[in-house]
Coordinates of C-alpha atoms in Angstrom, one line a residue:
Chain A
X1 CA 11.7 -44.7 -6.6
X2 CA 9.4 -43.1 -4.0
X3 CA 5.6 -43.1 -4.0
X4 CA 3.8 -40.0 -2.8
X5 CA 1.7 -40.4 0.4
X6 CA -1.4 -39.9 -1.7
X7 CA -0.4 -42.7 -4.1
X8 CA 0.6 -44.9 -1.1
X9 CA -2.9 -44.4 0.5
X10 CA -4.7 -45.1 -2.8
X11 CA -2.5 -48.2 -3.4
X12 CA -3.3 -49.5 0.1
X13 CA -7.1 -48.9 -0.5
X14 CA -7.0 -50.6 -3.8
X15 CA -4.6 -53.3 -3.6
X16 CA -3.7 -53.8 0.1
X17 CA -0.2 -52.7 -0.7
X18 CA 1.6 -50.2 1.6
X19 CA 4.3 -49.3 -0.9
X20 CA 6.1 -50.7 -3.9
X21 CA 6.1 -54.4 -3.0
X22 CA 9.6 -55.9 -2.1
X23 CA 8.7 -59.3 -3.7
X24 CA 6.5 -60.7 -6.3
X25 CA 5.5 -59.4 -9.7
X26 CA 3.8 -56.1 -10.2
X27 CA 3.1 -53.2 -12.2
X28 CA 1.8 -49.9 -10.6
X29 CA 0.1 -47.6 -13.2
X30 CA -0.6 -44.0 -12.3
X31 CA -2.2 -41.5 -14.7
X32 CA -1.6 -43.8 -17.5
X33 CA 2.2 -44.2 -16.9
X34 CA 4.1 -47.0 -15.0
X35 CA 5.3 -46.1 -11.5
X36 CA 7.1 -49.3 -11.3
X37 CA 7.3 -52.9 -12.6
X38 CA 8.9 -56.2 -11.7
X39 CA 8.8 -59.6 -13.3
X40 CA 9.7 -62.7 -11.6
X41 CA 11.2 -66.1 -12.8
X42 CA 7.7 -67.4 -13.4
X43 CA 5.7 -64.2 -14.1
X44 CA 6.8 -62.0 -16.9
X45 CA 5.1 -58.7 -17.3
X46 CA 5.8 -57.0 -20.7
X47 CA 4.4 -53.9 -22.2
X48 CA 2.6 -54.3 -25.4
X49 CA 4.3 -53.0 -28.5
X50 CA 1.8 -50.3 -29.1
X51 CA 2.0 -49.2 -25.5
X52 CA -1.7 -49.8 -24.9
X53 CA -1.2 -52.1 -21.9
X54 CA 0.6 -55.2 -20.6
X55 CA 0.9 -58.8 -21.4
X56 CA 1.3 -60.9 -18.2
X57 CA 2.6 -64.3 -18.7
X58 CA 2.3 -67.0 -15.9
X59 CA 4.6 -70.0 -16.6
X60 CA 3.0 -73.4 -16.6
X61 CA 2.8 -75.0 -13.2
X62 CA 3.6 -71.9 -11.3
X63 CA 2.4 -72.3 -7.7
X64 CA 1.7 -70.0 -4.9
X65 CA 2.7 -66.7 -6.6
X66 CA 0.9 -63.4 -7.0
X67 CA 0.9 -60.5 -9.2
X68 CA -0.4 -56.9 -8.4
X69 CA -1.4 -54.7 -11.3
X70 CA -3.3 -51.8 -9.7
X71 CA -4.2 -48.7 -11.9
X72 CA -4.4 -45.4 -10.1
X73 CA -5.3 -41.9 -11.1
X74 CA -4.4 -39.0 -9.0
X75 CA -5.1 -36.2 -11.2
X76 CA -8.3 -34.6 -12.7
X77 CA -9.2 -34.6 -16.4
X78 CA -7.4 -38.0 -17.1
X79 CA -8.9 -40.4 -19.4
X80 CA -6.9 -43.7 -19.0
X81 CA -7.5 -46.8 -21.2
X82 CA -5.5 -49.9 -20.7
X83 CA -5.6 -53.3 -22.2
X84 CA -4.0 -56.1 -20.0
X85 CA -3.9 -59.6 -21.1
X86 CA -3.3 -62.5 -18.7
X87 CA -1.8 -65.6 -20.2
X88 CA -2.0 -68.4 -17.6
X89 CA 0.0 -71.4 -18.3
X90 CA -1.2 -75.0 -18.0
X91 CA -1.6 -76.1 -14.4
X92 CA -0.5 -72.7 -12.9
X93 CA -2.0 -71.4 -9.7
X94 CA -1.8 -67.6 -9.2
X95 CA -3.4 -64.8 -7.3
X96 CA -4.0 -61.6 -9.4
X97 CA -4.7 -58.4 -7.7
X98 CA -5.9 -55.6 -10.0
X99 CA -8.4 -52.8 -9.2
X100 CA -8.5 -49.1 -9.8
X101 CA -8.5 -46.1 -7.5
X102 CA -9.3 -42.5 -8.6
X103 CA -8.4 -39.6 -6.5
X104 CA -10.0 -36.6 -8.1
X105 CA -9.6 -33.2 -6.4
X106 CA -10.4 -31.3 -9.5
X107 CA -13.4 -30.2 -11.3
X108 CA -12.9 -32.2 -14.5
X109 CA -13.9 -36.0 -15.1
X110 CA -11.2 -38.6 -14.5
X111 CA -12.0 -42.0 -16.0
X112 CA -10.4 -45.4 -16.2
X113 CA -11.2 -48.0 -18.6
X114 CA -9.4 -51.3 -18.0
X115 CA -10.0 -54.1 -20.4
X116 CA -8.6 -57.4 -18.9
X117 CA -8.5 -60.6 -20.8
X118 CA -7.7 -63.9 -19.2
X119 CA -6.5 -66.9 -21.1
X120 CA -6.7 -69.7 -18.8
X121 CA -4.6 -72.8 -19.8
X122 CA -5.7 -76.2 -19.0
X123 CA -6.1 -77.1 -15.3
X124 CA -4.9 -73.6 -14.2
X125 CA -6.3 -71.8 -11.3
X126 CA -6.6 -68.0 -10.9
X127 CA -7.9 -66.0 -7.9
X128 CA -8.5 -62.6 -9.2
X129 CA -9.4 -59.6 -7.0
X130 CA -10.4 -56.1 -8.1
X131 CA -11.5 -53.2 -6.0
X132 CA -12.6 -50.0 -7.4
X133 CA -12.5 -46.8 -5.3
X134 CA -13.1 -43.2 -5.9
X135 CA -11.7 -40.5 -3.6
X136 CA -11.0 -36.8 -3.4
X137 CA -13.1 -33.8 -2.8
X138 CA -13.3 -32.3 -6.3
X139 CA -16.4 -31.9 -8.2
X140 CA -15.1 -33.8 -11.2
X141 CA -16.6 -37.1 -11.7
X142 CA -14.8 -40.3 -11.1
X143 CA -15.7 -43.0 -13.7
X144 CA -14.4 -46.6 -13.8
X145 CA -15.5 -49.0 -16.5
X146 CA -13.9 -52.4 -16.3
X147 CA -14.2 -55.0 -19.0
X148 CA -13.2 -58.6 -18.2
X149 CA -13.1 -61.3 -20.8
X150 CA -12.3 -64.9 -19.8
X151 CA -11.4 -67.7 -22.1
X152 CA -11.2 -70.8 -19.9
X153 CA -9.6 -74.0 -21.3
X154 CA -10.5 -77.5 -20.0
X155 CA -10.6 -78.0 -16.3
X156 CA -9.3 -74.5 -15.4
X157 CA -10.8 -72.4 -12.6
X158 CA -11.3 -68.7 -12.0
X159 CA -12.6 -67.1 -8.9
X160 CA -13.2 -63.5 -9.1
X161 CA -14.0 -61.0 -6.3
X162 CA -15.0 -57.5 -7.5
X163 CA -15.8 -54.8 -5.1
X164 CA -16.9 -51.3 -5.5
X165 CA -18.1 -49.6 -2.2
X166 CA -17.6 -46.0 -2.5
X167 CA -16.8 -42.9 -4.4
X168 CA -17.2 -44.1 -8.0
X169 CA -19.8 -41.8 -9.8
X170 CA -20.4 -44.0 -12.7
X171 CA -19.5 -47.4 -13.7
X172 CA -20.2 -49.8 -16.5
X173 CA -18.9 -53.3 -15.7
X174 CA -18.8 -55.7 -18.5
X175 CA -17.8 -59.4 -18.0
X176 CA -17.9 -62.2 -20.4
X177 CA -16.6 -65.8 -20.3
X178 CA -16.4 -68.8 -22.5
X179 CA -15.8 -72.1 -20.6
X180 CA -14.6 -75.3 -22.0
X181 CA -15.2 -78.8 -20.6
X182 CA -14.7 -79.1 -16.9
X183 CA -13.8 -75.4 -16.4
X184 CA -15.4 -73.6 -13.4
X185 CA -15.9 -69.9 -12.8
X186 CA -17.2 -68.2 -9.6
X187 CA -17.8 -64.4 -9.7
X188 CA -18.7 -62.4 -6.6
X189 CA -19.6 -58.9 -7.0
X190 CA -20.3 -56.4 -4.3
X191 CA -21.5 -52.9 -5.1
X192 CA -22.7 -49.9 -3.0
X193 CA -23.8 -46.7 -4.7
X194 CA -24.9 -43.5 -3.2
X195 CA -25.7 -39.9 -4.1
X196 CA -26.5 -39.8 -7.8
X197 CA -24.1 -42.6 -8.7
X198 CA -25.0 -45.2 -11.4
X199 CA -23.6 -48.7 -11.8
X200 CA -24.3 -51.1 -14.6
X201 CA -23.2 -54.7 -14.5
X202 CA -23.3 -57.1 -17.2
X203 CA -22.4 -60.7 -17.3
X204 CA -22.4 -62.9 -20.3
X205 CA -21.2 -66.4 -19.8
X206 CA -21.2 -69.3 -22.3
X207 CA -20.9 -72.8 -20.9
X208 CA -19.5 -74.6 -23.9
X209 CA -17.9 -77.8 -22.5
X210 CA -19.4 -80.8 -20.7
X211 CA -19.2 -80.3 -17.0
X212 CA -18.4 -76.6 -17.2
X213 CA -20.1 -74.5 -14.4
X214 CA -20.5 -70.9 -13.5
X215 CA -21.7 -69.2 -10.4
X216 CA -22.4 -65.4 -10.4
X217 CA -23.2 -63.9 -7.1
X218 CA -24.0 -60.1 -6.9
X219 CA -24.9 -58.4 -3.7
X220 CA -25.6 -54.6 -3.9
X221 CA -26.9 -51.7 -2.0
X222 CA -28.3 -48.5 -3.6
X223 CA -28.6 -45.6 -1.3
X224 CA -29.9 -42.1 -1.9
X225 CA -30.9 -41.4 -5.5
X226 CA -28.5 -43.9 -7.0
X227 CA -29.4 -46.3 -9.8
X228 CA -28.1 -49.8 -10.5
X229 CA -28.7 -52.2 -13.3
X230 CA -27.7 -55.9 -13.1
X231 CA -27.8 -57.9 -16.4
X232 CA -26.8 -61.6 -16.5
X233 CA -26.9 -64.0 -19.3
X234 CA -25.9 -67.6 -19.0
X235 CA -26.0 -69.8 -22.0
X236 CA -25.7 -73.5 -21.6
X237 CA -24.4 -75.2 -24.7
X238 CA -23.5 -78.4 -23.0
X239 CA -24.2 -80.6 -20.0
X240 CA -23.4 -77.9 -17.6
X241 CA -24.4 -76.0 -14.5
X242 CA -25.1 -72.2 -14.2
X243 CA -26.4 -70.3 -11.3
X244 CA -26.7 -66.5 -11.0
X245 CA -28.0 -64.7 -7.9
X246 CA -28.7 -61.1 -7.5
X247 CA -29.5 -59.7 -4.1
X248 CA -30.0 -56.0 -3.7
X249 CA -31.0 -53.7 -0.9
X250 CA -32.6 -50.5 -1.9
X251 CA -32.6 -47.4 0.5
X252 CA -34.0 -43.9 0.2
X253 CA -34.8 -43.3 -3.5
X254 CA -32.4 -46.0 -4.8
X255 CA -33.3 -47.9 -7.8
X256 CA -32.2 -51.3 -8.8
X257 CA -33.2 -53.3 -11.8
X258 CA -32.3 -56.9 -12.5
X259 CA -32.6 -58.4 -16.0
X260 CA -31.6 -62.0 -15.9
X261 CA -31.4 -64.3 -18.8
X262 CA -30.8 -68.0 -18.9
X263 CA -30.7 -70.0 -22.1
X264 CA -30.3 -73.7 -22.3
X265 CA -29.2 -75.1 -25.8
X266 CA -28.5 -78.4 -24.5
X267 CA -30.9 -80.9 -22.7
X268 CA -28.5 -81.5 -19.9
X269 CA -27.8 -77.9 -19.1
X270 CA -29.0 -76.9 -15.7
X271 CA -29.5 -73.2 -15.2
X272 CA -30.8 -71.2 -12.3
X273 CA -31.4 -67.6 -11.7
X274 CA -32.4 -65.9 -8.5
X275 CA -33.0 -62.3 -7.9
X276 CA -34.3 -60.3 -4.9
X277 CA -34.6 -56.7 -4.4
X278 CA -36.1 -54.9 -1.4
X279 CA -35.5 -52.6 1.4
X280 CA -33.9 -53.9 4.7
X281 CA -36.4 -56.1 6.5
X282 CA -38.1 -54.3 9.4
X283 CA -37.7 -57.4 11.5
X284 CA -34.0 -57.3 11.0
X285 CA -33.8 -53.7 12.3
X286 CA -36.0 -54.7 15.3
X287 CA -33.9 -57.7 16.3
X288 CA -30.7 -55.7 16.3
X289 CA -32.4 -52.8 18.1
X290 CA -33.4 -55.3 20.9
X291 CA -29.8 -55.9 21.2
X292 CA -29.3 -52.3 22.1
X293 CA -28.3 -50.9 18.6
X294 CA -29.9 -47.6 17.4
X295 CA -31.8 -47.9 14.2
X296 CA -28.8 -46.3 12.3
X297 CA -26.3 -48.6 13.8
X298 CA -28.7 -51.6 13.0
X299 CA -28.9 -50.5 9.4
X300 CA -25.1 -50.2 9.1
X301 CA -24.6 -53.6 10.7
X302 CA -27.0 -55.2 8.2
X303 CA -25.4 -53.5 5.2
X304 CA -21.8 -54.3 6.4
X305 CA -22.9 -57.9 6.8
X306 CA -24.6 -58.1 3.5
X307 CA -21.5 -56.6 1.6
X308 CA -18.9 -58.5 3.8
Chain B
X1 CA -39.2 -54.5 38.7
X2 CA -41.5 -54.3 35.8
X3 CA -45.0 -52.9 36.1
X4 CA -47.7 -52.9 33.5
X5 CA -50.6 -50.8 34.2
X6 CA -53.9 -50.9 32.3
X7 CA -52.3 -51.8 29.1
X8 CA -54.7 -52.0 26.1
X9 CA -53.9 -52.7 22.4
X10 CA -55.9 -53.2 19.3
X11 CA -54.9 -54.0 15.7
X12 CA -57.2 -53.9 12.7
X13 CA -60.1 -52.8 14.9
X14 CA -59.7 -56.0 17.0
X15 CA -59.0 -55.7 20.7
X16 CA -56.0 -57.8 21.5
X17 CA -55.2 -56.7 25.1
X18 CA -57.7 -55.2 27.4
X19 CA -56.7 -53.4 30.6
X20 CA -53.7 -55.6 31.5
X21 CA -52.1 -55.2 34.8
X22 CA -49.0 -57.2 35.7
X23 CA -45.9 -56.8 37.8
X24 CA -42.9 -58.8 37.4
X25 CA -40.7 -58.6 40.5
X26 CA -36.9 -58.7 40.4
X27 CA -35.3 -62.1 40.1
X28 CA -38.6 -63.8 39.4
X29 CA -39.1 -66.6 37.0
X30 CA -42.5 -66.0 35.4
X31 CA -44.2 -68.0 32.7
X32 CA -47.0 -66.5 30.7
X33 CA -49.4 -69.0 29.2
X34 CA -52.9 -69.2 27.7
X35 CA -54.5 -70.1 24.4
X36 CA -53.2 -69.1 21.1
X37 CA -54.4 -65.7 20.0
X38 CA -55.0 -64.6 23.6
X39 CA -52.5 -61.7 23.4
X40 CA -49.3 -63.2 25.0
X41 CA -46.9 -62.2 22.2
X42 CA -48.4 -58.9 21.8
X43 CA -47.9 -58.3 25.5
X44 CA -44.2 -59.3 25.1
X45 CA -43.7 -57.0 22.1
X46 CA -45.3 -54.1 24.1
X47 CA -42.8 -54.8 26.9
X48 CA -39.9 -54.8 24.5
X49 CA -41.1 -51.6 22.8
X50 CA -41.8 -53.4 19.5
X51 CA -45.5 -52.3 19.7
X52 CA -46.8 -49.3 21.5
X53 CA -49.9 -49.7 23.7
X54 CA -53.0 -47.6 22.9
X55 CA -53.4 -46.8 26.6
X56 CA -51.7 -47.7 29.9
X57 CA -48.3 -47.4 31.3
X58 CA -45.1 -49.3 31.6
X59 CA -42.7 -48.9 34.5
X60 CA -39.1 -50.3 34.8
X61 CA -37.7 -49.9 38.3
X62 CA -40.3 -47.1 39.0
X63 CA -39.5 -45.2 35.8
X64 CA -42.1 -44.7 33.2
X65 CA -40.7 -46.2 29.9
X66 CA -44.0 -46.2 28.0
X67 CA -42.7 -43.9 25.3
X68 CA -39.3 -45.3 25.1
X69 CA -38.1 -46.9 21.9
X70 CA -36.8 -50.5 21.4
X71 CA -33.1 -49.4 21.7
X72 CA -33.6 -47.4 24.9
X73 CA -35.5 -50.3 26.5
X74 CA -32.8 -52.8 25.4
X75 CA -30.0 -50.4 26.9
X76 CA -32.2 -50.3 30.1
X77 CA -32.0 -54.1 30.6
X78 CA -34.8 -55.6 28.6
X79 CA -33.9 -58.5 26.2
X80 CA -36.3 -60.2 23.9
X81 CA -36.0 -63.6 22.1
X82 CA -38.3 -63.7 19.0
X83 CA -40.7 -66.5 18.5
X84 CA -39.7 -66.5 14.8
X85 CA -36.0 -65.6 14.8
X86 CA -34.9 -63.2 12.0
X87 CA -32.5 -64.2 9.4
X88 CA -29.7 -62.1 8.1
X89 CA -27.7 -62.5 4.9
X90 CA -24.0 -62.0 5.7
X91 CA -24.3 -61.5 9.5
X92 CA -22.6 -64.5 11.3
X93 CA -23.5 -66.1 14.5
X94 CA -20.3 -64.6 16.0
X95 CA -21.4 -61.1 14.8
X96 CA -24.9 -61.5 16.4
X97 CA -23.6 -62.9 19.7
X98 CA -20.9 -60.1 19.9
X99 CA -23.4 -57.5 19.2
X100 CA -25.7 -59.0 21.8
X101 CA -22.9 -58.9 24.5
X102 CA -22.2 -55.3 23.7
X103 CA -18.4 -55.8 23.8
X104 CA -15.6 -57.6 21.9
X105 CA -15.9 -61.3 22.6
X106 CA -13.2 -64.0 22.2
X107 CA -14.3 -66.8 20.1
X108 CA -14.1 -69.0 23.1
X109 CA -16.6 -66.9 25.0
X110 CA -19.0 -66.8 22.1
X111 CA -18.7 -70.5 21.6
X112 CA -19.6 -71.1 25.2
X113 CA -23.0 -69.6 24.8
X114 CA -23.5 -71.8 21.7
X115 CA -22.5 -74.9 23.6
X116 CA -24.9 -74.1 26.4
X117 CA -27.8 -74.1 23.8
X118 CA -26.7 -77.5 22.6
X119 CA -25.0 -76.4 19.3
X120 CA -21.5 -77.6 18.4
X121 CA -19.8 -74.3 18.6
X122 CA -17.2 -74.8 16.0
X123 CA -19.7 -75.7 13.4
X124 CA -21.8 -72.7 13.9
X125 CA -19.8 -69.8 15.0
X126 CA -18.8 -68.6 11.4
X127 CA -22.1 -69.5 9.8
X128 CA -24.3 -66.8 8.5
X129 CA -27.6 -66.5 10.3
X130 CA -29.4 -67.2 7.0
X131 CA -31.8 -69.6 5.4
X132 CA -29.3 -72.3 5.6
X133 CA -30.0 -72.7 9.3
X134 CA -33.0 -74.7 10.3
X135 CA -35.7 -73.3 12.5
X136 CA -34.6 -75.1 15.5
X137 CA -30.9 -74.0 15.1
X138 CA -32.1 -70.3 14.8
X139 CA -34.1 -70.6 17.9
X140 CA -31.1 -71.8 19.8
X141 CA -29.0 -69.1 18.5
X142 CA -31.8 -66.6 19.4
X143 CA -31.7 -67.9 23.0
X144 CA -27.8 -67.6 23.0
X145 CA -28.1 -63.9 21.9
X146 CA -30.3 -63.2 24.9
X147 CA -28.0 -65.1 27.3
X148 CA -25.1 -63.1 26.1
X149 CA -26.8 -59.8 27.0
X150 CA -27.1 -60.7 30.6
X151 CA -29.9 -58.3 31.3
X152 CA -32.2 -57.8 34.3
X153 CA -35.3 -58.8 32.3
X154 CA -35.1 -61.5 29.6
X155 CA -38.2 -62.3 27.6
X156 CA -38.6 -65.4 25.6
X157 CA -41.4 -65.8 23.2
X158 CA -42.2 -69.6 22.9
X159 CA -38.5 -70.7 23.0
X160 CA -39.4 -74.4 22.9
X161 CA -41.2 -74.2 19.5
X162 CA -39.0 -76.0 16.8
X163 CA -36.4 -77.3 19.4
X164 CA -37.3 -80.8 18.5
X165 CA -33.8 -82.5 18.5
X166 CA -32.7 -81.0 21.7
X167 CA -34.1 -82.4 24.9
X168 CA -36.3 -80.3 27.0
X169 CA -34.2 -80.8 30.0
X170 CA -31.3 -79.0 28.4
X171 CA -33.5 -76.1 27.5
X172 CA -34.7 -76.0 31.1
X173 CA -31.2 -76.1 32.3
X174 CA -30.4 -73.1 30.3
X175 CA -33.1 -71.0 31.8
X176 CA -32.3 -72.3 35.4
X177 CA -28.5 -71.6 34.8
X178 CA -29.3 -68.1 33.4
X179 CA -31.7 -67.4 36.2
X180 CA -29.0 -68.3 38.8
X181 CA -26.0 -66.6 37.2
X182 CA -27.7 -63.3 36.0
X183 CA -30.1 -63.1 38.9
X184 CA -32.4 -61.1 36.7
X185 CA -36.1 -61.7 36.0
X186 CA -36.9 -64.3 33.3
X187 CA -40.4 -64.2 31.5
X188 CA -41.2 -67.0 29.1
X189 CA -44.2 -67.4 27.0
X190 CA -44.8 -71.1 26.9
X191 CA -47.4 -73.9 26.5
X192 CA -44.9 -76.5 27.9
X193 CA -45.8 -77.9 31.3
X194 CA -42.2 -78.6 32.0
X195 CA -41.4 -75.0 31.6
X196 CA -44.4 -74.0 33.5
X197 CA -43.2 -76.3 36.3
X198 CA -40.0 -74.3 36.9
X199 CA -41.8 -71.0 37.2
X200 CA -42.1 -69.0 40.4
X201 CA -45.2 -67.4 39.0
X202 CA -47.7 -68.4 36.3
X203 CA -49.8 -65.8 34.4
X204 CA -52.7 -67.0 32.3
X205 CA -53.6 -64.6 29.5
X206 CA -56.8 -65.3 27.6
X207 CA -59.0 -63.1 25.6
X208 CA -56.8 -60.2 25.9
X209 CA -56.9 -60.2 29.7
X210 CA -55.0 -61.6 32.7
X211 CA -57.3 -64.5 33.6
X212 CA -55.2 -65.9 36.3
X213 CA -52.0 -65.0 38.1
X214 CA -50.2 -66.7 41.1
X215 CA -47.7 -69.3 42.1
X216 CA -47.5 -72.3 40.0
X217 CA -48.9 -74.5 42.8
X218 CA -52.2 -72.5 42.7
X219 CA -52.5 -71.9 39.0
X220 CA -51.3 -75.0 37.3
X221 CA -54.0 -77.5 38.7
X222 CA -56.7 -75.1 37.6
X223 CA -55.2 -74.8 34.1
X224 CA -55.6 -78.5 33.3
X225 CA -59.1 -78.5 34.6
X226 CA -60.5 -75.6 32.7
X227 CA -60.9 -75.3 29.0
X228 CA -58.4 -72.4 28.2
X229 CA -57.2 -74.0 24.9
X230 CA -54.0 -75.1 26.8
X231 CA -54.8 -78.7 26.4
X232 CA -51.8 -79.0 24.1
X233 CA -49.5 -78.4 27.0
X234 CA -49.1 -82.0 27.8
X235 CA -48.3 -82.8 24.2
X236 CA -44.7 -83.4 23.2
X237 CA -43.5 -84.5 26.6

């Protein structure tokens, strides 16, 4: 099976894959259909009976394996909805690379809605990356709405990096998690919007078990007339630790709103929220200009560092 | 050669500098001192292009740079180490030193600058230049960025402030080595007698004017005899 150059490029941008991978488990979805799929001894990828998505089973105590499941859209006027469930066996350690790329050269809207559920078995560890990219010179909108639901059993660990830096006109990102005793979750989100784009992020984390912890770190840049909304809610129902941090740079007529909520239902719950929104500090620009950078170069450098 | 001619500057209707004339010759080690609020930092910012004078002219090697911006002056060979270094989220020490040098640097070369300012390079090179660094650490990194630029004029605004755990001897060694290697002019704003002692020329700025200028042998004895507000210079030694 050969992929088109366009598909290869998108695949590379979204999942750092140059072509169909020669090893490891994967499923490549394009315009709602599978372009290729492989399971391995420890990672089984099975289509759901109703065809709505995939069940991905990671065998207990799997180590050092990865699974790629990028979703791509290369046509205009596509509305793709997929439900993928990840069942992570006890003690397994796995890297999961998802993400979505839309290349829309047409005038109609193309949209991807990916609903990912993670069922983390006891003591399992998941490193999850997702990149969202919009490309193409058509006037049709590129919309990506990812939903992530996490059910973390005792002592499991999820680290999630989610990045959307260009080309997505509208996004609603909804993440929720329920953590049992000793479970840990770290989410790092990086978003840059420009033009008239909009981005909404919502986190809802319940720390239900003793010793559970969550850290949410969001860094975003809103340029031109783009608008962003960051909502986070951490509920501490046990002796737990929760920390959310929203840092945003606004430029031009960009707008960013942060609506944090922390709720402690247990006397030993320790919850923190930090939020900072502002333009690039003038002294940062001046410092880099004294090193010989133009104002524009200094601005780029500061943003690149901020979103690195 | 840097020449300041009849430089005046006001802020909030308060006169900060009044008709300042000053020449920094090539290869000279000049220390500017004087009481707090006397206009020293303002003068340094005017040289770096961060502030524009109300009147007067600035010449670099005979060229009028009065209307040049910060970037143009930086690229013409003026470096400036801030009194209060700037923090950046996400920008690493390596990034900053690489930007300062203006070219791709090996980690070893970047680490060399850090070692010279007394920082254990491997602990710092990949750190972000953010609030996790102490004031003293930031000051040293600031000095390292100016060292990496190797320009013909390097300005330091109170480099000793906050460098409490690092001996003054090392700081002075850094300046002397820089002076020797780059063969450029070094201008330091300082209250520290040890730094004043290595100057070729000492400039006393007080009340917005150049009060005294000359070789350290001439200026220093008078400094400790008059009430310029520099009595703190012997502190911390």
